[in-house]
Short mmCIF file of C-alpha atoms and ligand atoms in Angstrom, two decimals:
data_model
loop_
_atom_site.label_atom_id
_atom_site.label_comp_id
_atom_site.label_asym_id
_atom_site.label_seq_id
_atom_site.Cartn_x
_atom_site.Cartn_y
_atom_site.Cartn_z
CA UNK S 98 12.43 2.01 -32.72
CA UNK S 99 14.81 4.45 -30.78
CA UNK S 100 18.29 3.20 -31.57
CA UNK S 101 21.25 4.69 -29.01
CA UNK S 102 23.02 7.99 -30.99
CA UNK S 103 26.59 8.30 -31.84
CA UNK S 104 26.00 12.11 -30.64
CA UNK S 105 23.32 12.98 -28.24
CA UNK S 106 21.44 15.63 -28.40
CA UNK S 107 21.27 18.88 -26.87
CA UNK S 108 18.91 18.55 -23.35
CA UNK S 109 16.53 21.28 -24.74
CA UNK S 110 15.60 18.99 -27.65
CA UNK S 111 15.75 16.55 -25.35
CA UNK S 112 13.28 17.80 -22.53
CA UNK S 113 10.84 18.61 -26.01
CA UNK S 114 10.27 15.23 -27.29
CA UNK S 115 9.71 14.04 -22.98
CA UNK S 116 6.73 16.42 -22.62
CA UNK S 117 5.34 15.39 -26.01
CA UNK S 118 5.65 11.78 -24.61
CA UNK S 119 4.71 12.11 -21.38
CA UNK S 120 1.70 13.79 -22.62
CA UNK S 121 0.41 10.34 -23.03
CA UNK S 122 -0.07 9.71 -19.93
CA UNK S 123 -2.56 10.24 -17.14
CA UNK S 124 -2.14 13.05 -14.50
CA UNK S 125 -3.14 13.09 -11.00
CA UNK S 126 -4.19 16.93 -11.11
CA UNK S 127 -6.56 15.72 -13.71
CA UNK S 128 -8.70 14.13 -11.12
CA UNK S 129 -9.63 11.04 -13.72
CA UNK S 130 -7.58 8.59 -11.89
CA UNK S 131 -9.50 7.06 -9.22
CA UNK S 132 -8.60 3.75 -9.11
CA UNK S 133 -5.41 3.97 -7.94
CA UNK S 134 -3.49 3.79 -4.34
CA UNK S 135 -0.76 6.45 -5.33
CA UNK S 136 -0.93 9.97 -5.70
CA UNK S 137 0.51 13.50 -6.21
CA UNK S 138 3.66 13.05 -4.03
CA UNK S 139 4.15 16.22 -1.60
CA UNK S 140 5.48 19.50 -2.58
CA UNK S 141 8.17 19.60 -0.04
CA UNK S 142 8.92 15.91 -0.59
CA UNK S 143 10.06 16.43 -3.95
CA UNK S 144 12.20 18.62 -2.47
CA UNK S 145 13.49 16.71 -0.36
CA UNK S 146 14.01 13.63 -2.90
CA UNK S 147 16.19 16.28 -5.12
CA UNK S 148 18.97 16.79 -2.50
CA UNK S 149 19.22 13.33 -2.00
CA UNK S 150 19.58 11.14 -5.36
CA UNK S 151 22.91 10.06 -4.94
CA UNK S 152 22.28 8.17 -0.88
CA UNK S 153 23.20 4.42 -1.35
CA UNK S 154 21.62 2.66 1.40
CA UNK S 155 23.31 -0.29 0.09
CA UNK S 156 26.63 1.22 1.60
CA UNK S 157 25.82 2.40 4.79
CA UNK S 158 29.11 3.19 5.66
CA UNK S 159 29.47 6.10 3.36
CA UNK S 160 26.21 7.39 4.00
CA UNK S 161 25.71 7.13 7.53
CA UNK S 162 23.84 9.99 7.77
CA UNK S 163 20.89 8.57 5.49
CA UNK S 164 20.96 5.13 7.36
CA UNK S 165 20.77 6.90 10.61
CA UNK S 166 17.60 9.05 9.15
CA UNK S 167 16.39 5.75 7.83
CA UNK S 168 16.18 4.57 10.90
CA UNK S 169 14.68 7.20 12.51
CA UNK S 170 11.87 7.19 9.68
CA UNK S 171 11.70 3.29 10.82
CA UNK S 172 10.97 4.50 14.56
CA UNK S 173 8.53 7.50 13.39
CA UNK S 174 6.54 4.85 11.49
CA UNK S 175 6.90 2.50 13.98
CA UNK S 176 5.65 5.11 16.86
CA UNK S 177 3.08 5.77 14.56
CA UNK S 178 1.91 1.75 14.67
CA UNK S 179 2.60 1.24 18.36
CA UNK S 180 5.82 0.07 19.08
CA UNK S 181 9.08 3.02 18.13
CA UNK S 182 11.38 0.19 19.01
CA UNK S 183 10.72 -1.99 16.08
CA UNK S 184 13.11 -2.38 13.66
CA UNK S 185 12.63 -2.39 9.36
CA UNK S 186 13.47 -0.74 6.53
CA UNK S 187 11.95 1.40 4.08
CA UNK S 188 12.22 -0.50 0.92
CA UNK S 189 10.45 -0.29 -1.97
CA UNK S 190 6.78 -1.19 -1.91
CA UNK S 191 4.66 -3.30 -0.39
CA UNK S 192 5.45 -6.31 -2.39
CA UNK S 193 9.50 -6.25 -1.27
CA UNK S 194 7.95 -5.44 2.37
CA UNK S 195 5.33 -8.57 2.06
CA UNK S 196 8.59 -10.58 0.33
CA UNK S 197 10.84 -9.87 3.19
CA UNK S 198 7.78 -10.76 5.62
CA UNK S 199 7.55 -13.96 4.48
CA UNK S 200 11.31 -14.57 3.73
CA UNK S 201 11.69 -14.04 7.38
CA UNK S 202 9.11 -16.27 8.44
CA UNK S 203 10.30 -19.05 6.18
CA UNK S 204 13.94 -18.83 7.75
CA UNK S 205 12.69 -18.04 11.33
CA UNK S 206 10.46 -21.67 11.26
CA UNK S 207 13.98 -23.42 10.37
CA UNK S 208 11.55 -26.93 9.29
CA UNK S 209 9.61 -28.20 6.78
CA UNK S 210 6.64 -26.05 7.12
CA UNK S 211 5.70 -24.21 4.23
CA UNK S 212 2.12 -22.97 4.15
CA UNK S 213 1.02 -19.77 4.21
CA UNK S 214 -2.49 -18.77 5.32
CA UNK S 215 -4.15 -15.75 3.80
CA UNK S 216 -7.78 -14.60 3.05
CA UNK S 217 -8.87 -14.33 -0.92
CA UNK S 218 -8.39 -10.93 -0.16
CA UNK S 219 -4.90 -10.62 -0.19
CA UNK S 220 -2.66 -8.98 -2.46
CA UNK S 221 -0.77 -10.49 -6.06
CA UNK S 222 2.22 -9.76 -3.92
CA UNK S 223 1.81 -12.81 -1.29
CA UNK S 224 1.36 -14.55 -4.59
CA UNK S 225 4.89 -13.56 -5.70
CA UNK S 226 6.55 -13.66 -2.48
CA UNK S 227 5.21 -17.40 -2.05
CA UNK S 228 6.56 -18.47 -5.61
CA UNK S 229 9.49 -16.97 -5.18
CA UNK S 230 10.00 -18.30 -1.71
CA UNK S 231 8.34 -22.06 -2.00
CA UNK S 232 5.84 -21.09 0.02
CA UNK S 233 2.22 -22.65 -0.70
CA UNK S 234 -0.35 -19.77 0.04
CA UNK S 235 -3.68 -21.24 0.84
CA UNK S 236 -6.46 -18.74 0.39
CA UNK S 237 -9.33 -18.12 3.18
CA UNK S 238 -12.86 -17.37 2.17
CA UNK S 239 -14.27 -14.11 3.41
CA UNK S 240 -17.33 -13.17 5.38
CA UNK S 241 -20.35 -10.99 4.64
CA UNK S 242 -18.08 -8.13 5.67
CA UNK S 243 -15.40 -8.94 3.22
CA UNK S 244 -12.75 -10.22 5.71
CA UNK S 245 -10.65 -13.22 6.39
CA UNK S 246 -13.23 -16.02 7.80
CA UNK S 247 -11.88 -16.53 11.46
CA UNK S 248 -13.76 -20.37 11.63
CA UNK S 249 -12.31 -21.20 7.81
CA UNK S 250 -8.72 -19.75 9.07
CA UNK S 251 -8.51 -21.65 12.24
CA UNK S 252 -9.75 -24.98 10.39
CA UNK S 253 -6.83 -23.85 7.43
CA UNK S 254 -4.28 -23.89 9.64
CA UNK S 255 -2.29 -27.29 10.20
CA UNK S 256 1.24 -28.54 10.99
CA UNK S 257 2.54 -27.98 7.57
CA UNK S 258 1.85 -23.88 8.25
CA UNK S 259 4.29 -21.71 9.10
CA UNK S 260 2.81 -18.38 8.73
CA UNK S 261 -0.67 -16.70 8.32
CA UNK S 262 -1.25 -13.16 6.80
CA UNK S 263 -4.02 -10.53 8.10
CA UNK S 264 -4.35 -7.04 5.81
CA UNK S 265 -5.46 -3.76 7.45
CA UNK S 266 -7.44 -2.63 3.89
CA UNK S 267 -7.09 -4.83 1.80
CA UNK S 268 -6.55 -3.19 -2.03
CA UNK S 269 -10.44 -4.02 -3.16
CA UNK S 270 -12.29 -2.61 -0.53
CA UNK S 271 -10.30 -1.48 1.96
CA UNK S 272 -11.25 -4.47 4.81
CA UNK S 273 -9.90 -5.18 7.77
CA UNK S 274 -9.16 -8.37 8.72
CA UNK S 275 -10.06 -9.42 11.92
CA UNK S 276 -6.22 -8.75 13.61
CA UNK S 277 -6.88 -9.89 16.99
CA UNK S 278 -8.70 -13.19 16.50
CA UNK S 279 -5.96 -13.93 14.14
CA UNK S 280 -2.88 -12.86 16.15
CA UNK S 281 -4.42 -15.39 18.76
CA UNK S 282 -4.65 -18.66 15.89
CA UNK S 283 -0.96 -17.43 15.59
CA UNK S 284 0.23 -17.82 18.92
CA UNK S 285 -1.77 -20.90 19.63
CA UNK S 286 -0.13 -22.40 17.24
CA UNK S 287 3.53 -21.03 17.87
CA UNK S 288 3.51 -19.57 13.99
CA UNK S 289 5.06 -15.91 12.47
CA UNK S 290 1.67 -13.55 11.61
CA UNK S 291 2.06 -10.88 9.37
CA UNK S 292 -0.27 -7.68 8.52
CA UNK S 293 -0.67 -6.53 5.38
CA UNK S 294 -0.98 -2.40 5.57
CA UNK S 295 0.69 -1.41 3.08
CA UNK S 296 -2.62 1.10 2.68
CA UNK S 297 -4.38 1.14 5.97
CA UNK S 298 -1.20 1.79 7.77
CA UNK S 299 -1.56 5.40 6.84
CA UNK S 300 -5.11 5.74 7.30
CA UNK S 301 -6.46 3.63 10.60
CA UNK S 302 -3.93 5.17 13.20
CA UNK S 303 -5.41 9.10 11.90
CA UNK S 304 -9.07 7.30 11.35
CA UNK S 305 -8.65 6.37 14.84
CA UNK S 306 -7.42 10.45 16.20
CA UNK S 307 -10.17 11.64 14.35
CA UNK S 308 -12.70 9.79 16.61
CA UNK S 309 -13.88 6.66 14.06
CA UNK S 310 -14.45 3.88 15.25
CA UNK S 311 -11.32 1.64 14.49
CA UNK S 312 -10.03 -2.43 15.26
CA UNK S 313 -6.72 -2.67 16.13
CA UNK S 314 -4.30 -4.01 13.77
CA UNK S 315 -0.51 -2.75 14.33
CA UNK S 316 2.17 -3.89 17.13
CA UNK S 317 -0.60 -3.56 20.19
CA UNK S 318 -1.97 -6.69 19.19
CA UNK S 319 0.37 -9.28 20.58
CA UNK S 320 0.88 -11.68 18.08
CA UNK S 321 1.62 -9.44 15.36
CA UNK S 322 4.89 -10.07 14.29
CA UNK S 323 5.42 -8.05 11.18
CA UNK S 324 3.71 -4.80 9.16
CA UNK S 325 3.77 -3.75 5.70
CA UNK S 326 3.46 0.49 5.25
CA UNK S 327 3.53 2.14 2.48
CA UNK S 328 4.93 5.92 2.72
CA UNK S 329 4.05 6.00 -1.53
CA UNK S 330 -0.09 5.14 -0.88
CA UNK S 331 -1.11 7.26 1.30
CA UNK S 332 2.12 8.73 3.08
CA UNK S 333 2.24 11.34 0.04
CA UNK S 334 5.97 9.94 -0.69
CA UNK S 335 7.48 9.61 -4.27
CA UNK S 336 7.99 6.07 -5.72
CA UNK S 337 9.58 3.83 -4.55
CA UNK S 338 9.05 4.19 -1.08
CA UNK S 339 7.13 1.23 0.70
CA UNK S 340 7.83 0.72 4.79
CA UNK S 341 8.36 -3.61 6.06
CA UNK S 342 8.48 -3.32 10.07
CA UNK S 343 9.16 -5.86 12.30
CA UNK S 344 9.20 -6.50 16.04
CA UNK S 345 12.32 -7.59 17.66
CA UNK S 346 15.86 -7.69 15.82
CA UNK S 347 15.81 -11.39 15.55
CA UNK S 348 13.29 -11.14 13.16
CA UNK S 349 15.24 -8.78 10.84
CA UNK S 350 18.63 -10.60 11.16
CA UNK S 351 16.97 -13.73 10.59
CA UNK S 352 16.96 -12.53 6.29
CA UNK S 353 20.63 -11.29 6.88
CA UNK S 354 23.47 -11.37 4.44
CA UNK S 355 27.41 -10.35 4.96
CA UNK S 356 28.63 -7.67 2.87
CA UNK S 357 31.81 -7.78 3.74
CA UNK S 358 33.69 -5.88 1.34
CA UNK S 359 31.98 -2.77 0.58
CA UNK S 360 33.74 0.55 0.10
CA UNK S 361 32.16 2.38 3.25
CA UNK S 362 32.62 -0.83 5.46
CA UNK S 363 31.52 -4.83 6.07
CA UNK S 364 27.91 -4.77 6.33
CA UNK S 365 24.75 -6.52 6.81
CA UNK S 366 22.02 -6.04 3.95
CA UNK S 367 18.72 -7.18 5.45
CA UNK S 368 17.02 -6.20 2.43
CA UNK S 369 16.18 -7.99 -1.08
CA UNK S 370 17.94 -5.12 -3.19
CA UNK S 371 21.47 -4.13 -2.91
CA UNK S 372 22.31 -0.84 -3.88
CA UNK S 373 19.49 1.02 -2.58
CA UNK S 374 17.62 5.02 -2.73
CA UNK S 375 18.60 6.91 0.68
CA UNK S 376 16.66 9.37 -1.20
CA UNK S 377 13.42 7.09 -0.95
CA UNK S 378 14.17 6.74 2.84
CA UNK S 379 14.65 10.55 3.53
CA UNK S 380 12.23 11.94 1.52
CA UNK S 381 9.88 9.49 4.22
CA UNK S 382 12.01 10.92 7.17
CA UNK S 383 11.44 14.08 5.91
CA UNK S 384 7.45 13.84 5.28
CA UNK S 385 6.64 12.46 8.83
CA UNK S 386 8.82 15.64 10.39
CA UNK S 387 7.05 17.99 8.37
CA UNK S 388 3.45 16.88 7.95
CA UNK S 389 3.17 14.75 11.74
CA UNK S 390 0.18 13.49 13.36
CA UNK S 391 -2.08 16.46 12.59
CA UNK S 392 -0.54 17.14 9.01
CA UNK S 393 -1.48 13.26 7.81
CA UNK S 394 -4.89 13.10 10.20
CA UNK S 395 -6.19 16.47 7.69
CA UNK S 396 -5.38 13.88 4.82
CA UNK S 397 -7.29 11.48 6.20
CA UNK S 398 -10.16 13.81 7.01
CA UNK S 399 -10.30 15.21 3.98
CA UNK S 400 -10.08 11.51 1.52
CA UNK S 401 -13.10 10.69 4.15
CA UNK S 402 -15.18 13.39 3.94
CA UNK S 403 -15.38 13.14 -0.40
CA UNK S 404 -15.35 9.02 -0.12
CA UNK S 405 -18.49 10.15 1.88
CA UNK S 406 -19.53 12.70 -0.87
CA UNK S 407 -19.17 9.78 -2.86
CA UNK S 408 -21.20 6.87 -1.27
CA UNK S 409 -24.38 9.69 -0.85
CA UNK S 410 -24.01 10.45 -4.81
CA UNK S 411 -23.95 6.44 -5.46
CA UNK S 412 -27.06 5.61 -3.15
CA UNK S 413 -28.96 7.83 -5.16
CA UNK S 414 -28.22 6.26 -8.37
CA UNK S 415 -31.00 3.20 -9.00
CA UNK S 416 -29.24 0.24 -10.37
CA UNK S 417 -26.09 0.83 -9.06
CA UNK S 418 -25.36 0.09 -4.69
CA UNK S 419 -22.41 -0.34 -2.63
CA UNK S 420 -20.57 -3.54 -2.58
CA UNK S 421 -20.19 -2.49 0.96
CA UNK S 422 -19.63 0.55 3.64
CA UNK S 423 -16.49 2.02 3.38
CA UNK S 424 -14.33 1.41 6.94
CA UNK S 425 -11.27 3.67 4.53
CA UNK S 426 -11.42 5.51 1.40
CA UNK S 427 -11.66 2.84 -0.87
CA UNK S 428 -14.98 1.95 -2.63
CA UNK S 429 -17.14 -0.17 -4.13
CA UNK S 430 -19.59 0.60 -6.68
CA UNK S 431 -22.15 -3.06 -7.51
CA UNK S 432 -24.72 -3.81 -9.51
CA UNK S 433 -27.51 -6.69 -9.28
CA UNK S 434 -29.55 -5.24 -12.58
CA UNK S 435 -26.27 -4.24 -14.85
CA UNK S 436 -23.05 -5.55 -16.17
CA UNK S 437 -20.59 -3.97 -14.10
CA UNK S 438 -17.77 -4.53 -17.02
CA UNK S 439 -19.85 -2.33 -19.03
CA UNK S 440 -20.03 0.52 -16.88
CA UNK S 441 -16.52 0.21 -15.86
CA UNK S 442 -16.15 0.09 -19.79
CA UNK S 443 -17.78 2.68 -20.39
CA UNK S 444 -16.31 5.31 -17.65
CA UNK S 445 -13.36 4.14 -18.86
CA UNK S 446 -14.20 5.66 -22.39
CA UNK S 447 -14.93 8.56 -21.24
CA UNK S 448 -11.66 8.92 -19.31
CA UNK S 449 -12.40 8.16 -15.96
CA UNK S 450 -9.27 5.35 -14.92
CA UNK S 451 -11.01 3.20 -12.19
CA UNK S 452 -10.15 -0.27 -11.19
CA UNK S 453 -12.47 -3.65 -12.48
CA UNK S 454 -12.29 -5.85 -9.77
CA UNK S 455 -14.49 -9.71 -10.42
CA UNK S 456 -17.59 -7.73 -9.31
CA UNK S 457 -17.25 -4.45 -8.61
CA UNK S 458 -15.51 -1.38 -9.76
CA UNK S 459 -13.38 0.14 -7.00
CA UNK S 460 -12.43 4.28 -6.16
CA UNK S 461 -9.42 4.96 -4.36
CA UNK S 462 -10.20 8.35 -2.73
CA UNK S 463 -7.15 9.78 -3.09
CA UNK S 464 -5.09 13.08 -1.68
CA UNK S 465 -5.24 14.44 -5.41
CA UNK S 466 -9.12 13.83 -5.18
CA UNK S 467 -10.80 16.93 -5.33
CA UNK S 468 -14.54 17.65 -4.84
CA UNK S 469 -14.99 18.51 -8.47
CA UNK S 470 -13.73 15.26 -9.76
CA UNK S 471 -16.09 13.15 -7.41
CA UNK S 472 -19.09 15.71 -8.63
CA UNK S 473 -17.88 14.89 -12.40
CA UNK S 474 -17.75 11.61 -11.88
CA UNK S 475 -20.74 11.05 -10.25
CA UNK S 476 -22.46 12.77 -12.99
CA UNK S 477 -20.88 10.35 -15.87
CA UNK S 478 -21.85 7.07 -13.51
CA UNK S 479 -25.59 8.27 -13.30
CA UNK S 480 -25.59 8.83 -17.26
CA UNK S 481 -23.74 6.15 -17.57
CA UNK S 482 -26.22 3.28 -15.58
CA UNK S 483 -29.06 5.49 -17.19
CA UNK S 484 -27.68 4.80 -21.23
CA UNK S 485 -27.33 0.88 -19.47
CA UNK S 486 -30.56 0.75 -18.75
CA UNK S 487 -30.10 1.19 -14.94
N1 0PR D 532 -0.13 -4.42 -0.67
C1 0PR D 532 -1.98 -4.24 -0.57
C2 0PR D 532 -2.78 -4.61 0.70
C3 0PR D 532 -1.29 -2.68 -1.62
O1 0PR D 532 -3.02 -2.70 -2.17
C4 0PR D 532 -0.95 -2.94 -2.35
C5 0PR D 532 -0.96 -2.95 -4.14
C6 0PR D 532 0.67 -4.09 -1.68
C7 0PR D 532 0.93 -4.48 -0.91
C8 0PR D 532 1.62 -3.90 -3.34
O2 0PR D 532 2.06 -2.51 -2.56
P1 0PR D 532 3.04 -2.18 -4.33
O3 0PR D 532 2.40 -2.20 -4.99
O4 0PR D 532 3.64 -0.50 -3.77
O5 0PR D 532 4.26 -2.88 -4.14
N2 0PR D 532 -1.51 -1.95 -4.74
C9 0PR D 532 -1.98 -1.31 -5.20
C10 0PR D 532 -3.48 -2.11 -5.93
O6 0PR D 532 -3.18 -3.15 -6.30
C11 0PR D 532 -0.54 -1.67 -6.17
C12 0PR D 532 -1.29 0.03 -7.34
C13 0PR D 532 -1.40 1.70 -7.06
C14 0PR D 532 -1.84 -0.04 -8.62
C15 0PR D 532 -1.51 2.60 -8.25
C16 0PR D 532 -2.04 0.51 -9.20
C17 0PR D 532 -1.96 1.50 -9.01
O7 0PR D 532 -2.61 2.89 -10.31
O8 0PR D 532 -4.01 -1.54 -6.36
#
């Protein structure tokens, strides 16, 4: 137990304590974190973030420049997702972005509809959103490519449905749901359609530019009302930095709360948080400005090359296989012969921070991962599989 001292310690003493405590944490630079969607922030992002720590987007009248920079960041994210005139905010992460989307869907419906149709692969933040908003999440099974099954989705939509959610880059396997088909269902029934591209939003546009065959998933698809896209995942931004983009102002205004008394002048909040980080939004602005499409294309291209190395390596190990051919830099490793939970347990004992889903291990090849890390991991994976009798 730690009590608050009467007299504080000198900075040096606190920093010594801090350094020693922090040693327990995993670090991205060790290459051991292979199951996270976050990464080491870009050096330039650290610098910009430090400069802007006091900026509060909750009181936009005091921080007009910060507010404008947030809107410019939204414009750049919008142009990445085929809608430079999108409305939205840099928020705390994908969870908040998904909550905002379903909040808007519920408010816009103005009736007793309360069911949300989403794939079973949807991120748990949608369960949280539904729970908070008094909505019921109905989960649709997947097809053999781990995408939401369209026939099932169609059957699940009823007069109680308020929204459909599709995922562009699922948490487990990076699958992209059939966004066009879902959009058609949403348009036919007059439903709100949200796309969770928290991870894929910073990957798919660059894959397309790199010549990969990428399905439309963004505002090019007519029924898409909002998109989640997170800079603190593949965008190299420091935590917290999520993104929510709405197709039009009315959608964003549907979740507005008036705050008339602020020091900078009355305003409307269209986020959950009141006081919120200007540093995060400005850092996203700075990174998008600095890296541009070319910079992010380089990051994504490198992650995909390493993903291919990992895939080749897995294919050469008897006893394990790929859960599916990866679409993004997310790889699922499974086995017909071995208990994959035992494999994951052994890898974790060896110091590898991999994720474990019900039938597969997930590796996310983030920008902090190097070729040497992949080679080392493959050696340990092979050793583990052989030891467990694969
Ligand atoms: N939507 C999708 C598709 C996601 O994968 C995630 C998070 C979210 C929304 C929610 O985003 P926030 O966590 O920013 O609110 N996916 C990661 C995951 O569950 C979150 C994460 C990241 C977990 C790093 C652990 C970790 O070390 O894997």
